[in-house]
Short mmCIF file of C-alpha atoms in Angstrom, two decimals:
data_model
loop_
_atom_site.label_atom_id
_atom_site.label_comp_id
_atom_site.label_asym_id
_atom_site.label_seq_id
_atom_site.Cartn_x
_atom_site.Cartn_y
_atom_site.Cartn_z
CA UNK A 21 68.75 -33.69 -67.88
CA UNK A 22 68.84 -37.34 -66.54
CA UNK A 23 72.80 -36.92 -66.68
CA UNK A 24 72.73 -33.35 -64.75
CA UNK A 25 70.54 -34.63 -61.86
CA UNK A 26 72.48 -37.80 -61.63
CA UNK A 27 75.47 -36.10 -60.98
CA UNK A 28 74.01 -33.70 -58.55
CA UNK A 29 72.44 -36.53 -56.44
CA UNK A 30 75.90 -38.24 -56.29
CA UNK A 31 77.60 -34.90 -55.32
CA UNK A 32 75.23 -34.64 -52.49
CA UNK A 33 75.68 -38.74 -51.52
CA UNK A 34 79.50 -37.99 -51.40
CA UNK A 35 78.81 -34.63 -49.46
CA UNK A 36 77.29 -36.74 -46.96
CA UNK A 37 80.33 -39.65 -47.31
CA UNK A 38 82.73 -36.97 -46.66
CA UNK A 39 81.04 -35.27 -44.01
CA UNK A 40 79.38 -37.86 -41.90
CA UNK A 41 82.21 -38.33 -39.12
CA UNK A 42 82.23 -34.60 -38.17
CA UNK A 43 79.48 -35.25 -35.71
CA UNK A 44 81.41 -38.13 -34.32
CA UNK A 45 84.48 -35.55 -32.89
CA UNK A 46 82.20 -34.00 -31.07
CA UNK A 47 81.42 -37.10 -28.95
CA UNK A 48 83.01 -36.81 -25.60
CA UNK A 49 83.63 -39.41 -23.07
CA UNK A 50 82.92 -42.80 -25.12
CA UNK A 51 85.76 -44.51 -27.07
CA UNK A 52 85.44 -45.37 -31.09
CA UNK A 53 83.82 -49.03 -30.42
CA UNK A 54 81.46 -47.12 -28.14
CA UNK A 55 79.78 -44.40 -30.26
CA UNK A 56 80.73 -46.62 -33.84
CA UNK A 57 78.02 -49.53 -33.01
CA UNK A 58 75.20 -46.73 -31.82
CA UNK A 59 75.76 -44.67 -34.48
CA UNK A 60 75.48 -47.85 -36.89
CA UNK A 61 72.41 -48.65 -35.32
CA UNK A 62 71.18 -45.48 -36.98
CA UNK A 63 72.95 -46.53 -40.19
CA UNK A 64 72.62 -49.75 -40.97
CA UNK A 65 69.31 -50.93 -38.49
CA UNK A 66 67.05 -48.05 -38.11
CA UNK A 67 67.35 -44.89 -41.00
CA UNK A 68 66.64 -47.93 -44.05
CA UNK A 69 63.86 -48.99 -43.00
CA UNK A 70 62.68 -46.12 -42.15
CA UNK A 71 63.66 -44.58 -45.68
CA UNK A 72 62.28 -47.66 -47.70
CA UNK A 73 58.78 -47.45 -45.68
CA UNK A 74 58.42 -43.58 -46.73
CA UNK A 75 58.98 -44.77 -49.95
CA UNK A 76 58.21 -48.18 -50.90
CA UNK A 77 55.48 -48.85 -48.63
CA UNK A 78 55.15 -52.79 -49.28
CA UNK A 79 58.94 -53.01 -48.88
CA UNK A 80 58.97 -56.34 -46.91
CA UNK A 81 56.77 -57.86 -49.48
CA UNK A 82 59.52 -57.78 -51.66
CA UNK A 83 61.99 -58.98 -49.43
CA UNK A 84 59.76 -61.56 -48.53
CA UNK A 85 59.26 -62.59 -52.25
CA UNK A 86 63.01 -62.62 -52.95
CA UNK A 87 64.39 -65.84 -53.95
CA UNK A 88 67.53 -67.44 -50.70
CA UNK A 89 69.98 -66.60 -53.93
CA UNK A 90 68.90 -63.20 -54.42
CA UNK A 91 68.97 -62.14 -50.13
CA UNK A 92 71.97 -64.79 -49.78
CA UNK A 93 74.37 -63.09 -52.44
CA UNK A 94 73.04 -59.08 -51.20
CA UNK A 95 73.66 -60.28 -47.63
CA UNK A 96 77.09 -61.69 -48.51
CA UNK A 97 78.61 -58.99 -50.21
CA UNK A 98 76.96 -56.75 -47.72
CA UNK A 99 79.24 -58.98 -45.34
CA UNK A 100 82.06 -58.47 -47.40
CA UNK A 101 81.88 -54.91 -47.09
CA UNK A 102 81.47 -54.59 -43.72
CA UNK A 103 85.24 -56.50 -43.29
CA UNK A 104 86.62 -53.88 -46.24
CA UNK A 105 85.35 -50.89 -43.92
CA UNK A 106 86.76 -52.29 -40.70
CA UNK A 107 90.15 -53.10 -42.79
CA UNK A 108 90.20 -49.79 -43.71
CA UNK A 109 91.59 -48.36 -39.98
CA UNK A 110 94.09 -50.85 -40.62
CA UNK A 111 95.34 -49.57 -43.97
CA UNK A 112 95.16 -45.96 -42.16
CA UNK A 113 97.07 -47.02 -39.44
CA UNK A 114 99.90 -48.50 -41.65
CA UNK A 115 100.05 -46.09 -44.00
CA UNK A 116 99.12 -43.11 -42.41
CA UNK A 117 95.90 -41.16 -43.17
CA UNK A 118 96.30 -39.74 -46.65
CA UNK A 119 98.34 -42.44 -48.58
CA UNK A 120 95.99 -44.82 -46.71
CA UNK A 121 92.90 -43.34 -47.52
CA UNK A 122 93.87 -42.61 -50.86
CA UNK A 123 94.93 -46.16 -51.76
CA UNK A 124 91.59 -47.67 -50.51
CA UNK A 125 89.33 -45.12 -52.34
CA UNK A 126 91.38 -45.67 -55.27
CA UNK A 127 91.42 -49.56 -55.85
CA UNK A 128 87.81 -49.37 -54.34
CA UNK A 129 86.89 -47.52 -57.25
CA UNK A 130 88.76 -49.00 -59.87
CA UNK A 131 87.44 -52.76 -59.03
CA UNK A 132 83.58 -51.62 -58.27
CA UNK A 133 83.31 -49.66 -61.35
CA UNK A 134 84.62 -52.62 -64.05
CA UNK A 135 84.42 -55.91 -61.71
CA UNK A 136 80.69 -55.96 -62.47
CA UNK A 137 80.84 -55.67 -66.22
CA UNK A 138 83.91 -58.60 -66.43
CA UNK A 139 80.90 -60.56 -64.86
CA UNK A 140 78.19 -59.21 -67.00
CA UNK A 141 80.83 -59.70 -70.36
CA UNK A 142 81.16 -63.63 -68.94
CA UNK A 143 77.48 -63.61 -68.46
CA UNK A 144 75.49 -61.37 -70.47
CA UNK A 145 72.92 -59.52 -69.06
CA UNK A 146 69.81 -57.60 -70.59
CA UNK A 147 70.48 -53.71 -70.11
CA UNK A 148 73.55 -54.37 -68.68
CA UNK A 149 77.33 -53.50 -70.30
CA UNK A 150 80.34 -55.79 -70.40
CA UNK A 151 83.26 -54.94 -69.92
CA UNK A 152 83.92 -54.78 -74.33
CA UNK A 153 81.36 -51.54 -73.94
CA UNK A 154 84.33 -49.64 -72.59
CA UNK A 155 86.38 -50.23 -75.50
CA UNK A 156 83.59 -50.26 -78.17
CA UNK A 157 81.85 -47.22 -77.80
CA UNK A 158 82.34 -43.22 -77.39
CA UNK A 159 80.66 -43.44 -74.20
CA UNK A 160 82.89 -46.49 -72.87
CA UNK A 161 85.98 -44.50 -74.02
CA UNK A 162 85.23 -41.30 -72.28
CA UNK A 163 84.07 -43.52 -69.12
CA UNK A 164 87.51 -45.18 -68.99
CA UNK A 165 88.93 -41.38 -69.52
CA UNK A 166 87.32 -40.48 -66.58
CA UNK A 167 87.93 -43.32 -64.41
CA UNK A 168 91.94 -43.19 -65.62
CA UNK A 169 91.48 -38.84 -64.78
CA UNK A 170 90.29 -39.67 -60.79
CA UNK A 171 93.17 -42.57 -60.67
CA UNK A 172 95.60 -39.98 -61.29
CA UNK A 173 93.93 -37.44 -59.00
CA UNK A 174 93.83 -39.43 -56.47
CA UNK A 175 97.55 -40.21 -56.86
CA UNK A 176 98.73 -36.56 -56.69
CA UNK A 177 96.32 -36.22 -53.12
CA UNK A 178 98.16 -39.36 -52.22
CA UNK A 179 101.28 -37.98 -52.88
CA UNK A 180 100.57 -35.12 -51.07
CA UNK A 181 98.97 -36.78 -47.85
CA UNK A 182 102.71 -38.61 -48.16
CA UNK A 183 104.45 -35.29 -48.46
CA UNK A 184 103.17 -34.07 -45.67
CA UNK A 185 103.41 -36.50 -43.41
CA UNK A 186 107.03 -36.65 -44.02
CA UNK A 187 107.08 -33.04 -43.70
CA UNK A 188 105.92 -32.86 -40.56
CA UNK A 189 107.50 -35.82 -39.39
CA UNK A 190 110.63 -33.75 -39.95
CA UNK A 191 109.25 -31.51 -37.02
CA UNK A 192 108.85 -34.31 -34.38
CA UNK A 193 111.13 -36.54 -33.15
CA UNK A 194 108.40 -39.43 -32.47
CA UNK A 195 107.44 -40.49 -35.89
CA UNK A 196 104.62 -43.00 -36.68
CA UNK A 197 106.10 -45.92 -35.08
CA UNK A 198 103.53 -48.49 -36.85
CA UNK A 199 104.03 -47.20 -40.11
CA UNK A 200 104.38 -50.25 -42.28
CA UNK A 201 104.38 -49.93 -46.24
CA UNK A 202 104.80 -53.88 -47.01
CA UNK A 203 101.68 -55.07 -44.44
CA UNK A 204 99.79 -51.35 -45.03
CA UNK A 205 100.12 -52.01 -48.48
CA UNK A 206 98.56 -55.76 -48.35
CA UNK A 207 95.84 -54.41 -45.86
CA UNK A 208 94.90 -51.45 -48.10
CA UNK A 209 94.65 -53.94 -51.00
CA UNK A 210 92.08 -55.94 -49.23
CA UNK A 211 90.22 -53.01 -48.00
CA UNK A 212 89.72 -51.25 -51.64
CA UNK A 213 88.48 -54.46 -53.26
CA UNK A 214 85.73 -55.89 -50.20
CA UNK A 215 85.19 -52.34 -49.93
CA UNK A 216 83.72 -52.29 -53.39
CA UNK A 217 81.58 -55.15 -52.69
CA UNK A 218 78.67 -52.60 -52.01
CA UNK A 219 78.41 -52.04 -55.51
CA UNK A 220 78.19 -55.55 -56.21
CA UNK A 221 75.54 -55.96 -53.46
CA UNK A 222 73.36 -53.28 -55.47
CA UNK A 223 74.19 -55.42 -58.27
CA UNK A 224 72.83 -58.95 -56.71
CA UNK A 225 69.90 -56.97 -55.51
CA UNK A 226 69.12 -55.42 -58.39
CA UNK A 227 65.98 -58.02 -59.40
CA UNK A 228 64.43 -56.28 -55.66
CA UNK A 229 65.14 -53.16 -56.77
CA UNK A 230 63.63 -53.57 -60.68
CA UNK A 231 60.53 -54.85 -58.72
CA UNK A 232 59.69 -52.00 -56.34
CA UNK A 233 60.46 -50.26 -60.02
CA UNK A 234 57.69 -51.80 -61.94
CA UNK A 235 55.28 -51.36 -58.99
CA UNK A 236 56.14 -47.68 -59.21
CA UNK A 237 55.84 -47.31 -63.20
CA UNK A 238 52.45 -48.99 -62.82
CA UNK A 239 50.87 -46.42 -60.50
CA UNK A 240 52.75 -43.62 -62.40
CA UNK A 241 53.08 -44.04 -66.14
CA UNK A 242 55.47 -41.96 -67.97
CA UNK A 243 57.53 -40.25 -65.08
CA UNK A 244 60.61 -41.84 -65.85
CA UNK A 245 62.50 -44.24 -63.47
CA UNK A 246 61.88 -44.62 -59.45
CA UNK A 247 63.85 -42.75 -57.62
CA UNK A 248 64.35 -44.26 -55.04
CA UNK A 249 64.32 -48.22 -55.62
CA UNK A 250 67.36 -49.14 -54.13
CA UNK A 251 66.18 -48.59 -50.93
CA UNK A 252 64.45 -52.05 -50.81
CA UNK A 253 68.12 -53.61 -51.64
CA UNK A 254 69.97 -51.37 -49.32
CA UNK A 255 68.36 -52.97 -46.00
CA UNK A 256 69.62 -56.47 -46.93
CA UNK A 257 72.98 -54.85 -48.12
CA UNK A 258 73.16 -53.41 -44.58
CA UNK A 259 72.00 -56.39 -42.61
CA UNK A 260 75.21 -57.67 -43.74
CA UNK A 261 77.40 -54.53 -43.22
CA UNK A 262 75.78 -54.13 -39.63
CA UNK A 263 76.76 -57.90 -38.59
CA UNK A 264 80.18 -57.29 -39.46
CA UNK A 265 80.35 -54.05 -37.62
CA UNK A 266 78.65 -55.73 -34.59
CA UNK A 267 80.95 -58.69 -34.33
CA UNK A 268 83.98 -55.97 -33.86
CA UNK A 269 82.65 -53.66 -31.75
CA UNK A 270 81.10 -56.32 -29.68
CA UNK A 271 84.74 -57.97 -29.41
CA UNK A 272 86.03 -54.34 -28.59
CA UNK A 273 83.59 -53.83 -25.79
CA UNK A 274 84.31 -56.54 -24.07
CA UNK A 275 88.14 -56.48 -24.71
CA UNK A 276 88.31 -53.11 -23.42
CA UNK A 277 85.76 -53.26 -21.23
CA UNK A 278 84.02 -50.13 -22.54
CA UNK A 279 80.55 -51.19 -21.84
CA UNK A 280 80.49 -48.93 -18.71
CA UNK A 281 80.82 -45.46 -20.55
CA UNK A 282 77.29 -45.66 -21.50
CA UNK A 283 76.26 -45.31 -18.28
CA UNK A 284 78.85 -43.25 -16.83
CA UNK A 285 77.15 -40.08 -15.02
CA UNK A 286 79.85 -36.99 -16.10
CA UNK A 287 79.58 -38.15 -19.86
CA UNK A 288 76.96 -35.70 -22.04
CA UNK A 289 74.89 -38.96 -22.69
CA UNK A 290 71.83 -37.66 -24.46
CA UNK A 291 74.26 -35.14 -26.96
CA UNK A 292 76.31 -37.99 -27.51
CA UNK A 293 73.15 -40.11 -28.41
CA UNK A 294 71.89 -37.35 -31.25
CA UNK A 295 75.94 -36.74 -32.28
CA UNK A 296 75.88 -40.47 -33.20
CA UNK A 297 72.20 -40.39 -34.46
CA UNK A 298 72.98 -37.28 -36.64
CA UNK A 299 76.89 -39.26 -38.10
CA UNK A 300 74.71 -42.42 -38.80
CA UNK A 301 72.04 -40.82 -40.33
CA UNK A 302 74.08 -39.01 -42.64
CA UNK A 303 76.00 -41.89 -43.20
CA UNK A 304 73.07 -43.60 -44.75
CA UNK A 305 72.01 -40.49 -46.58
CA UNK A 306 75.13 -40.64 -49.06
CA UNK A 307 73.86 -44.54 -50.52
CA UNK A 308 69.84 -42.70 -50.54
CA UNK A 309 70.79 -40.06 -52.70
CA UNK A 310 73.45 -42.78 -54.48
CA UNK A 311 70.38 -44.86 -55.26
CA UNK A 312 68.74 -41.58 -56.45
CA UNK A 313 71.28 -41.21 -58.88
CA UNK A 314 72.11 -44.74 -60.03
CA UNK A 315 68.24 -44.32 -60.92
CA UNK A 316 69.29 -41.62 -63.38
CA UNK A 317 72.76 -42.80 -64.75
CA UNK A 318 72.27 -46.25 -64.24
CA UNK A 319 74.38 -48.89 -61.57
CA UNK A 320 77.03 -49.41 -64.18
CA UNK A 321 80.52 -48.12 -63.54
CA UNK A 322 79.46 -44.24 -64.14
CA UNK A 323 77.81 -44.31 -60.89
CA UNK A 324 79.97 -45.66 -58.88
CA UNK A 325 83.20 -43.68 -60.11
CA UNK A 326 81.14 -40.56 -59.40
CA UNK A 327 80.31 -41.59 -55.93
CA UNK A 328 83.86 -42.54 -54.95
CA UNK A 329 85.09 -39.28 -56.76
CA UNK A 330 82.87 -37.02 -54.76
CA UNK A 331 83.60 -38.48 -50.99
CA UNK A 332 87.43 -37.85 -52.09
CA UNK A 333 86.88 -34.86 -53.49
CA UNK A 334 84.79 -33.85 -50.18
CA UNK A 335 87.03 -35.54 -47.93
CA UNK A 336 89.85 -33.31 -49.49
CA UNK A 337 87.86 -30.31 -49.27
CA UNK A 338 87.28 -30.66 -46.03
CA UNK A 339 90.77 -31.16 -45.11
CA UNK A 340 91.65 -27.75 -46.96
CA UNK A 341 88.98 -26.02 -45.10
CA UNK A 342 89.88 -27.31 -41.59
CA UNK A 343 93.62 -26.14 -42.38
CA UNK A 344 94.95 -29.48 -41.53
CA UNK A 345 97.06 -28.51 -45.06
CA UNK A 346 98.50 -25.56 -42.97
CA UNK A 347 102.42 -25.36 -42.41
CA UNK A 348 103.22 -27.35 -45.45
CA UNK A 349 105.64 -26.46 -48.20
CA UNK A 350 104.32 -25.12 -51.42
CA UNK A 351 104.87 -28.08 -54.05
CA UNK A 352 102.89 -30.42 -51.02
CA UNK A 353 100.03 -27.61 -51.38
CA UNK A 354 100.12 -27.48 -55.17
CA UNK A 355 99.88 -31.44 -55.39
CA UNK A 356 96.71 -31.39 -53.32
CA UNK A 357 95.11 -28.37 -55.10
CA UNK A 358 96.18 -30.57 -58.13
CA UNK A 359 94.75 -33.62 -57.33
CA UNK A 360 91.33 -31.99 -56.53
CA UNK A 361 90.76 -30.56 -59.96
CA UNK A 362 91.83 -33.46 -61.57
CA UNK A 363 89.06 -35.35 -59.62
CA UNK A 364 86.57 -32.27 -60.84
CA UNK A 365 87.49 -33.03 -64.14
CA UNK A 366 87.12 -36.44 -64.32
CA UNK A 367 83.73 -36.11 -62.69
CA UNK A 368 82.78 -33.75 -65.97
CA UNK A 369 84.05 -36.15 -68.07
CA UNK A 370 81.90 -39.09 -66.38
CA UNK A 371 78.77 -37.28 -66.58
CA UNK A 372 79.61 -35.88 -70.36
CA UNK A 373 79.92 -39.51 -70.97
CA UNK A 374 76.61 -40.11 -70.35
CA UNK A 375 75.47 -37.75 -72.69
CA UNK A 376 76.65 -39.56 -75.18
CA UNK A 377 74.79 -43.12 -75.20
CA UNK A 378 71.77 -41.06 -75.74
#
């Protein structure tokens, strides 16, 4: 059952990763630098502490107890992420949406799910697998299966998003004048490996998370893992995500000179406030119910290769239901439809994998 309700809580994390911006198109008035840093308020300042004092009440006490190595490293690849998800727009913009997106998702997913265990092969770690487990064992085998099932799913979306983009292109006489595959390329190789540094943030502040754990077990014996200990590592995490963020948008303010749309009178300010409120708060909500399920499967590459597979497989979805697939040719259509249940499957196969290390 661990297995089943892992998978479910990552399926609702990516449900929230691939849904969070929807909120954010129905902002009028403000530009992207505008509504991005108040919504990230929400995300990265306000919802985690809020979620880690509903459920780990003494929180800051084990923040406070955290060795400079512990916060430093968290903090630092929190930083690092924050620079992969701003490089991301870039690799869009390059590349256009769908090869873009694709690519970054992709090598994001790849390099968080085995760059921890080529650490914890070099370094061995107690309850943690190497990366030999993957060729050792059944379960390794049908994790690499998986992973190698969502690579090739997201290729065939990729290849769609690319299909139709040319497609369309065909129908307009201004194409995408900064499409660039040798600099989108570099970008979107950047982007997918700091963008995997959250994972290895969860994995630096993992000894904060084991502790708000064992105060947990204490007070309830025999009920399994706590659910929700990551939420202690996620505010550090985010401390670094949100300084990155800041930096930009600050520099965007002022380069634009954007400041005054907050205050401009014929702008809905107050719906724009709960739009961003609502997009960073279900933001955050796809790393709470992550941690819920890394409680269950465990932070090894199983967990993150679900996550990434759900917010593409969402993100997708989405795309399908919106119709922004409309007007294409059939083999474009096919090679999206495709790519989706290949990403199902390999999500089966991650969770069946599970199964077996029991």
């Amino acid at each position: 059952m661990n297995a089943v309700f892992g998978v479910l809580f990552h399926f609702i994390g990516g449900f929230a990763s691939g849904s969070f911006y929807v909120p954010y198109k129905k902002v009028k008035g403000w530009s992207w630098e505008t509504m991005w840093i108040l919504g990230g308020l929400f995300s990265w300042i306000i919802i985690p502490p809020v979620a880690a004092m509903l459920t780990i009440p003494n929180f800051m006490d084990i923040i406070k107890g955290s060795s400079n190595s512990i916060l430093g490293y968290t903090f630092l690849f929190g930083l690092l992420w924050g620079i992969g998800g701003l490089t991301y727009g870039l690799g869009v913009r390059y590349l256009g949406v769908s090869l873009g997106s694709s690519i970054i998702l992709g090598l994001s997913m790849v390099f968080g799910s085995l760059m921890p265990s080529i650490y914890y092969f070099i370094y061995p770690t107690t309850g943690k697998h190497g990366i030999d487990y993957f060729f050792t064992s059944n379960a390794g085998l049908c994790i690499l299966f998986g992973l190698a099932l969502c690579v090739l799913g997201v290729y065939l979306c990729g290849k769609a998003g690319v299909s139709k983009e040319r497609h369309l292109a065909s129908f307009s006489k201004t194409g995408s004048s900064d499409y660039n595959f040798g600099l989108g390329i570099t970008v979107a190789i950047i982007s997918g490996i700091l963008s995997a540094c959250f994972n290895f943030g969860i994995e630096a502040g993992k000894p904060m998370a084991d502790v708000a754990n064992v105060l947990w077990k204490a007070n309830h014996p025999e009920q399994g893992e706590f659910l929700y200990q990551n939420n202690v590592t996620y505010i550090v995490i985010l401390w670094g995500g949100f300084t990155t963020n800041f930096l930009w948008c600050l520099y965007l303010l002022l380069k634009n000179k954007t400041f005054s749309e907050y205050t401009k009178e014929e702008v809905p300010k107050m719906r724009n406030l709960l739009l961003c409120a609502l997009a960073g708060t279900t933001w955050y909500l796809q790393f709470f119910f992550y941690g819920m399920g890394e409680s269950r499967l465990g932070n090894g590459a199983s967990s993150w290769i679900l996550h990434m597979a759900f917010i593409i497989l969402i993100s997708n979805a989405w795309g399908i239901l919106l119709k922004e697939w409309k007007g294409v040719d059939r083999v474009t259509h096919r090679s999206i439809i495709a790519g989706i249940i290949t990403i199902i499957l390999s999500i089966c196969v991650v969770g069946f994998a599970k199964t077996l290390e029991n």
